[in-house]
Amino acid sequence: MNKWQIFTRGLVKENAVLILMIGLCPALATSGTVRDGFGMGLAATFVLLFSNIIISIMRKRIPHEVRIPIFILIISTFVTIIDYFMQAYQPDLYRALGVFVPLIVVNCMILGRAEAYASKNSVINSALDGLGVGLGFTLTLTVIGAIREMLGSGTLLGVAVFGEAFKQSPVIFMILPPGAFLVIGVLKALINKYVK
Amino acid sequence: MKSPALIFFSAFLVNNIILMRFLGLCPFFGVSTAIETASGMGMAVIFVMTLAAWITWIIFHVILLPLDLVFLRTATFILTIASLVQLVEMFLKKSYRTLYNAMGIYLPLITTNCAILGITFLSIDNKFNLLNATVFAIGTGLGFTVVIITFAAIRERLDLAPINPALKGYPISFIVASLLSLAFLGFSGLFGLT
């Protein structure tokens, strides 16, 4: 597999949320607006990229029996970094994402890539893999966020898209929790129908 | 500060962990195929959640706060929960065989369950004392159990229903979850809670 295929595999063909159905909690909880979805996606991408790189560098030194706690420790280091970074420089976004920023540490997508890929492959490939999977996650969250924000608040990044009248009385259902389940359910059904 | 009873109902119904807070979705979709497995999972979650809430509360207030090590919170909590689950599993296997048979196989799954870690963070963020943290954990665990059993009962029926092939599996589960979530939205405002 060449480098480009490694990168794009996680982006589309093995998209974490919509194809593999992992990392669902943040995908549902933080996709109320485009900004939240994109911010959450980038935070997870950062953690995924750097934990993949570090784990790949140390892969020959990590004893097999205790690899999972070590992976978790490495991942939680980067989660703490992004947690404090966001708190300092993006306080609004941090408040909107809430507990889901520290919870990146239990996102099975990240531990899954560490176990299945980074612990067996070279540093460059692991970095590309982490970047691909992370950006695929970001893309999905941004798309879900865009759909929910457009229908639920009538705006896209704060700009009214369907006119003022719709913005006054949007489909509030979409930005509430039930809307999140519905959007992902419908997207998954469309993928089942048209992509296979 | 809210009273323990309000905290309980808030965690149980109004801010239900699965349908309103979106935590613990992997076991929610993963092990909700039959009522029996769902109730085993629910029991295991209530049990571990309460234990984890106690232990992380004590660690946070006795070790991390006095030593000014709050930045280690994420790493400490996840490792504590992982080892706690392992310990509980060994203990139950040796001493309480019937309990182990009922929920033993779900225990390893719980380590990566974001609901457990999530409520330990939430009870620290909300500055709960030990009593409130316990009530919060039990309420949340009960909320998890009620929803996952309801969902499993619906899915047992769904298996027999004629469903469009594109909707089979995950899509219809998500749509059902959406309707359940809509129903739980009706609880908001109960006892003045939001």
Coordinates of N, CA and C in Angstrom, one line a residue, chain A residues 21 24-25 28-29 69 72-73 76 79-80 83-84 99-100 102-103 105-106 108 111 173 176-182 184-186 188-189 192-193, chain B residues 18-26 29 70-71 73-75 78-79 111-112 114 117-118 121-122 166-168 170-171 174-175 177-178 181-182 185:
Chain A
M21 N -18.5 2.9 12.7 CA -19.4 3.2 13.8 C -18.6 3.1 15.1
L24 N -18.6 7.2 18.5 CA -19.9 7.8 18.4 C -20.3 8.9 19.4
C25 N -19.8 8.7 20.6 CA -20.2 9.7 21.6 C -19.9 11.1 21.3
L28 N -22.0 12.4 18.2 CA -23.3 12.9 18.5 C -23.4 14.1 19.4
A29 N -22.5 14.2 20.4 CA -22.6 15.2 21.4 C -22.1 16.5 21.0
P69 N -2.1 -0.3 29.0 CA -1.9 0.8 29.9 C -0.9 1.8 29.4
I72 N -2.6 3.9 26.8 CA -3.6 4.8 27.4 C -2.8 6.0 28.0
L73 N -1.7 5.7 28.7 CA -0.9 6.8 29.3 C -0.4 7.8 28.3
S76 N -3.3 9.8 27.1 CA -3.9 10.8 28.0 C -2.9 12.0 28.2
V79 N -4.0 14.2 25.5 CA -5.4 14.7 25.8 C -5.2 15.9 26.8
T80 N -4.4 15.7 27.8 CA -4.2 16.8 28.8 C -3.6 18.0 28.1
D83 N -6.4 19.6 26.2 CA -7.4 20.1 27.2 C -7.0 21.5 27.7
Y84 N -5.7 21.6 28.2 CA -5.2 22.9 28.7 C -5.1 23.9 27.7
V99 N -17.2 18.2 28.8 CA -16.5 17.0 29.3 C -15.9 16.2 28.2
F100 N -16.4 16.4 27.0 CA -15.9 15.6 25.8 C -14.5 15.8 25.4
P102 N -11.7 16.1 27.8 CA -10.9 15.0 28.5 C -11.3 13.6 28.1
L103 N -12.6 13.5 27.6 CA -13.0 12.1 27.2 C -12.5 11.6 25.9
V105 N -9.7 10.6 25.6 CA -8.8 9.6 26.0 C -9.5 8.2 25.9
V106 N -10.8 8.1 26.1 CA -11.5 6.8 26.0 C -12.1 6.6 24.6
C108 N -12.6 5.0 21.4 CA -12.0 3.7 21.0 C -11.3 3.9 19.6
L111 N -7.4 4.5 20.6 CA -6.7 3.3 21.1 C -6.7 2.2 20.0
F173 N -35.8 20.9 16.9 CA -35.5 19.4 17.1 C -34.1 19.0 16.7
L176 N -31.4 19.6 19.2 CA -31.6 18.8 20.5 C -31.0 17.4 20.3
P177 N -30.8 16.7 21.4 CA -30.3 15.3 21.3 C -31.0 14.4 20.3
P178 N -32.3 14.4 20.2 CA -32.9 13.5 19.2 C -32.5 13.7 17.8
G179 N -32.3 15.0 17.4 CA -31.8 15.3 16.1 C -30.5 14.7 15.7
A180 N -29.6 14.6 16.7 CA -28.3 14.0 16.5 C -28.4 12.5 16.1
F181 N -29.2 11.8 16.9 CA -29.4 10.4 16.5 C -30.0 10.3 15.1
L182 N -31.0 11.1 14.8 CA -31.7 11.0 13.6 C -30.8 11.3 12.4
I184 N -27.5 11.0 12.1 CA -26.5 9.9 11.9 C -27.2 8.7 11.3
G185 N -28.4 8.4 11.9 CA -29.2 7.2 11.3 C -29.5 7.4 9.9
V186 N -29.9 8.6 9.5 CA -30.3 8.8 8.1 C -29.0 8.8 7.2
K188 N -26.3 7.1 7.7 CA -25.9 5.7 7.6 C -26.8 4.9 6.7
A189 N -28.1 5.2 6.7 CA -29.0 4.5 5.8 C -28.6 4.9 4.3
N192 N -25.6 3.0 3.3 CA -25.9 1.6 3.0 C -26.6 1.5 1.6
K193 N -27.4 2.4 1.3 CA -28.2 2.3 0.0 C -27.3 2.6 -1.2
Chain B
I18 N -27.4 8.4 28.5 CA -27.3 7.9 27.1 C -28.0 8.9 26.1
L19 N -29.3 9.2 26.5 CA -30.1 9.9 25.5 C -29.9 11.4 25.5
M20 N -29.5 12.0 26.6 CA -29.3 13.4 26.7 C -27.8 13.8 26.7
R21 N -27.0 13.0 27.3 CA -25.6 13.4 27.4 C -24.7 12.7 26.4
F22 N -25.2 11.7 25.7 CA -24.5 10.9 24.8 C -23.2 10.3 25.3
L23 N -23.3 9.6 26.5 CA -22.1 8.9 27.0 C -22.5 7.4 27.0
G24 N -21.5 6.6 26.8 CA -21.8 5.1 26.8 C -22.5 4.6 25.7
L25 N -22.3 5.2 24.5 CA -23.1 4.8 23.3 C -22.6 3.4 22.8
C26 N -21.3 3.1 22.9 CA -20.8 1.9 22.4 C -21.5 0.7 23.0
F29 N -25.3 0.5 21.8 CA -25.7 -0.1 20.6 C -25.1 -1.5 20.5
V70 N -3.6 18.6 39.8 CA -4.9 18.5 39.1 C -4.7 18.2 37.6
F71 N -3.6 18.6 37.0 CA -3.4 18.4 35.6 C -3.2 16.9 35.3
R73 N -5.3 14.7 36.2 CA -6.6 14.1 36.5 C -7.0 13.0 35.4
T74 N -6.8 13.4 34.1 CA -7.3 12.5 33.1 C -6.5 11.1 33.2
A75 N -5.2 11.2 33.3 CA -4.3 10.0 33.3 C -4.6 9.2 34.5
I78 N -8.3 7.4 34.4 CA -8.5 6.3 33.5 C -7.7 5.1 33.9
L79 N -6.5 5.3 34.5 CA -5.7 4.1 35.0 C -6.4 3.5 36.2
T111 N -14.2 -0.9 30.9 CA -13.0 -0.1 31.0 C -13.0 1.0 30.0
T112 N -13.4 0.7 28.8 CA -13.4 1.8 27.8 C -14.7 2.4 27.6
C114 N -17.1 5.2 28.1 CA -16.8 6.6 28.4 C -17.8 7.1 29.5
L117 N -15.9 7.1 33.0 CA -15.0 8.2 33.1 C -15.7 9.5 33.1
G118 N -16.8 9.6 32.2 CA -17.5 10.8 32.1 C -18.1 11.3 33.4
F121 N -15.6 12.7 35.9 CA -15.3 14.1 35.6 C -16.4 15.1 35.9
L122 N -17.6 14.6 35.6 CA -18.8 15.5 35.8 C -19.0 15.8 37.3
A166 N -31.9 -1.1 3.5 CA -30.9 0.0 3.7 C -31.0 0.5 5.2
L167 N -32.1 0.3 5.8 CA -32.3 0.8 7.2 C -31.9 -0.3 8.2
K168 N -31.7 -1.5 7.8 CA -31.4 -2.6 8.8 C -30.2 -2.4 9.6
Y170 N -27.8 -0.6 12.1 CA -27.5 0.6 12.7 C -28.5 1.7 12.4
P171 N -28.9 2.0 11.1 CA -29.8 3.1 10.9 C -31.1 3.1 11.7
F174 N -30.6 3.8 15.3 CA -30.4 5.3 15.6 C -31.7 6.0 15.5
I175 N -32.6 5.6 14.6 CA -33.8 6.3 14.5 C -34.7 6.0 15.7
A177 N -33.5 5.2 18.6 CA -32.9 6.0 19.7 C -33.3 7.4 19.7
S178 N -33.5 8.0 18.5 CA -33.9 9.3 18.4 C -35.3 9.5 18.9
S181 N -35.1 9.3 22.7 CA -34.6 10.5 23.2 C -35.6 11.6 23.2
L182 N -36.4 11.7 22.2 CA -37.5 12.6 22.1 C -38.5 12.4 23.3
L185 N -37.0 13.8 26.3 CA -37.1 15.2 26.3 C -38.3 15.7 27.1

